Amino acid sequence: AQTVTQSQPEMSVQEAETVTLSCTYDTSENNYYLFWYKQPPSRQMILVIRQEAYKQQNATENRFSVNFQKAAKSFSLKISDSQLGDTAMYFCAFMMLDGGSQGNLIFGKGTKLSVKP
Amino acid sequence: EAQVTQNPRYLITVTGKKLTVTCSQNMNHEYMSWYRQDPGLGLRQIYYSMNVEVTDKGDVPEGYKVSRKEKRNFPLILESPSPNQTSLYFCASSFRQGRRAGTDTQYFGPGTRLTVL
């Protein structure tokens, strides 16, 4: 079974600084997607970034980028120029592309990020 | 605006009183899914549907039912709610690609906070 581990329950960062959130996963599959979702106090689940496992290039979305290390099964999220609106719970998630997973997103337990002014 | 909607957003009920949480998407997505979010456990899949009239169990289906009579709607039914079903519920949807289910990014509804007394 696939598992996703986020080892940092809470983190804080000063506004305008850079922070990195860690995520590791365990799978024997070769074909999968990885995601970071953001959950602000409103509780909405918002997609931050997606990485396809077959792509070597790390995904980026504006101030958000990932460091995807497939052999190490590591998928960290870097937030540059942190803003107050980045304060949220961040979830790392894994999804198999083949086999019987049927689109099931496997989530980590989350990292609560606080951006301080 | 492309979106997933859920109703109600908040619900307090009593043990044994049947309830339905509706989910609707306007993106013509084939795949729809229900998750529950509990503190310390993250999000877990309850049921999913790959298309109209095609549904199947996720990781935690006990005590829930679903139906998919129309492509846009995927209601979650609790026939006899119990206090252990107190949770935050999310509906999500995505496109499929060929025979793969949920291979595109899943977009989440705003969540339904359910309390069963």
XYZ file of C-alpha atoms in Angstrom:
234
model
C 0.000 0.000 0.000
C 1.090 3.512 -0.715
C 1.857 5.874 2.146
C 2.664 9.576 2.297
C 4.612 11.087 5.182
C 4.922 14.733 6.108
C 7.382 14.934 8.957
C 6.832 18.587 9.883
C 3.497 19.069 11.670
C 4.025 22.824 11.952
C 6.334 25.422 10.446
C 6.596 29.175 10.456
C 8.305 31.662 8.180
C 8.700 35.401 8.020
C 6.925 37.255 5.278
C 9.045 37.523 2.080
C 11.299 34.653 3.091
C 11.551 31.166 1.599
C 10.322 27.979 3.224
C 10.501 24.322 2.229
C 7.944 21.715 3.236
C 8.992 18.064 3.191
C 7.141 15.040 1.892
C 8.215 11.454 1.385
C 6.188 8.624 -0.024
C 6.402 4.902 -0.324
C 5.349 3.012 -3.423
C 6.509 0.215 -5.669
C 4.697 1.764 -8.629
C 6.422 3.606 -11.427
C 3.541 5.586 -12.866
C 1.973 8.176 -10.583
C 1.225 11.806 -9.881
C 2.191 13.839 -6.843
C 0.343 16.901 -5.637
C 0.512 19.644 -3.095
C -2.829 20.961 -1.904
C -3.347 23.984 0.310
C -6.116 24.232 2.894
C -6.553 27.761 4.299
C -8.751 28.493 7.323
C -11.761 28.494 4.990
C -11.215 24.699 4.709
C -11.288 24.762 0.922
C -8.823 22.318 -0.692
C -6.855 24.226 -3.315
C -4.427 22.669 -5.756
C -0.966 24.249 -5.506
C 1.128 22.164 -7.864
C 1.272 18.811 -9.651
C 4.211 16.624 -10.675
C 4.057 13.696 -13.061
C 6.487 10.958 -12.025
C 7.655 10.345 -15.585
C 8.848 13.952 -15.896
C 12.371 14.676 -14.690
C 11.842 18.418 -14.701
C 10.564 19.851 -11.431
C 7.181 21.549 -11.630
C 6.867 25.262 -10.882
C 3.883 27.561 -10.433
C 4.865 31.164 -9.835
C 6.297 31.305 -6.283
C 5.796 27.575 -5.737
C 8.222 24.922 -6.911
C 8.962 21.327 -6.060
C 12.085 19.262 -5.645
C 11.116 15.838 -6.938
C 13.620 13.093 -6.199
C 12.097 9.916 -7.607
C 14.784 7.499 -6.452
C 14.641 8.894 -2.925
C 10.812 9.093 -3.072
C 10.929 12.664 -1.918
C 8.695 15.533 -3.007
C 9.321 18.825 -1.211
C 7.523 22.112 -1.799
C 9.408 25.398 -1.828
C 7.503 28.631 -1.322
C 9.463 31.733 -2.278
C 8.674 35.267 -1.179
C 6.169 33.990 1.385
C 2.987 36.022 1.743
C 0.495 36.254 4.586
C -2.063 34.556 2.349
C 0.142 31.467 2.223
C -0.805 30.706 5.816
C -2.581 27.353 5.569
C -2.358 23.631 6.065
C -0.416 22.019 3.222
C -1.073 18.450 2.161
C 1.131 16.268 0.027
C -0.814 13.666 -1.980
C -0.021 10.678 -4.180
C -2.124 9.102 -6.924
C -1.392 5.983 -8.929
C -2.106 6.099 -12.638
C -2.502 2.410 -13.282
C -3.957 -0.569 -11.536
C -6.797 -0.571 -9.078
C -6.368 2.736 -7.292
C -9.166 4.291 -9.349
C -8.101 7.850 -8.744
C -7.723 7.517 -4.991
C -5.614 10.369 -3.640
C -3.453 9.228 -0.720
C -2.821 12.204 1.546
C -0.193 12.937 4.143
C -1.291 14.297 7.506
C -0.383 17.851 6.591
C 1.996 20.643 7.607
C 0.547 23.740 9.200
C 2.397 26.764 7.817
C 2.204 30.162 9.484
C 3.558 33.208 7.692
C 4.444 35.960 10.143
C 4.516 39.670 9.287
C -17.192 29.683 -13.297
C -15.895 26.112 -13.175
C -16.639 24.699 -9.765
C -17.705 21.865 -7.514
C -20.547 22.748 -5.173
C -21.734 20.964 -2.065
C -24.862 21.390 0.013
C -25.354 21.879 2.820
C -22.104 23.428 4.001
C -22.917 22.787 7.651
C -25.257 20.219 9.144
C -26.030 19.144 12.684
C -28.218 16.080 12.989
C -29.076 13.264 15.362
C -28.192 9.608 15.303
C -30.284 7.570 12.884
C -31.841 10.409 10.909
C -31.186 9.821 7.209
C -29.425 12.624 5.370
C -28.042 13.406 1.936
C -25.151 15.686 1.061
C -25.329 16.837 -2.537
C -22.379 17.395 -4.855
C -22.539 18.955 -8.290
C -19.870 19.916 -10.821
C -20.186 21.979 -13.993
C -16.953 20.890 -15.694
C -18.317 17.794 -17.472
C -15.987 15.596 -15.428
C -16.427 11.844 -15.679
C -14.793 11.037 -12.350
C -16.223 12.052 -8.987
C -15.254 11.072 -5.477
C -16.079 11.616 -1.805
C -13.484 12.034 0.957
C -13.756 12.578 4.671
C -11.219 14.565 6.672
C -10.574 13.799 10.326
C -7.954 15.286 12.660
C -4.785 13.225 12.682
C -6.036 10.982 9.880
C -5.963 13.313 6.903
C -8.345 12.750 4.002
C -9.628 9.301 3.143
C -11.685 8.224 0.162
C -15.223 6.982 0.853
C -16.653 6.221 -2.597
C -15.887 7.109 -6.168
C -17.584 7.048 -9.542
C -15.894 6.705 -12.908
C -19.009 7.677 -14.844
C -22.791 7.609 -14.788
C -24.132 4.474 -13.094
C -20.579 3.325 -12.214
C -19.659 3.574 -8.536
C -17.298 1.714 -6.231
C -15.994 1.686 -2.671
C -12.984 3.625 -1.509
C -11.049 3.054 1.701
C -13.793 3.849 4.250
C -17.219 3.079 2.701
C -19.000 1.634 5.753
C -22.166 3.543 6.639
C -22.358 5.436 3.349
C -24.131 5.088 0.025
C -23.781 6.978 -3.233
C -25.517 7.171 -6.571
C -24.567 8.582 -9.958
C -27.677 9.000 -12.083
C -26.434 12.113 -13.860
C -22.925 13.066 -14.869
C -22.885 16.307 -12.891
C -24.272 15.014 -9.579
C -22.876 12.588 -7.013
C -24.833 12.646 -3.732
C -23.542 11.060 -0.532
C -26.201 9.314 1.531
C -26.007 8.449 5.213
C -29.007 6.201 5.868
C -28.479 5.930 9.628
C -25.815 8.412 10.724
C -23.771 7.711 13.835
C -21.498 9.988 15.894
C -18.379 8.436 14.361
C -19.448 9.932 11.040
C -18.969 13.418 12.430
C -16.392 14.804 10.015
C -15.576 17.263 7.260
C -16.654 15.868 3.892
C -15.261 16.791 0.498
C -16.509 16.009 -2.958
C -13.970 16.091 -5.799
C -14.097 15.632 -9.565
C -11.760 15.277 -12.515
C -11.511 14.231 -16.131
C -10.539 10.714 -17.037
C -8.090 9.860 -19.760
C -9.019 6.772 -21.684
C -9.187 3.785 -19.367
C -7.483 5.565 -16.508
C -9.623 6.937 -13.739
C -8.916 10.202 -12.013
C -5.676 10.705 -13.852
C -6.191 14.377 -14.181
C -6.146 16.811 -11.296
C -9.013 16.480 -8.849
C -10.846 19.670 -7.950
C -12.514 19.865 -4.592
C -15.784 21.315 -3.384
C -15.882 23.694 -0.398
C -16.553 20.942 2.142
C -19.505 19.983 4.345
C -19.087 20.040 8.101
C -21.310 17.292 9.540
C -21.987 16.796 13.234
C -23.968 13.764 14.375
C -25.217 13.978 17.966
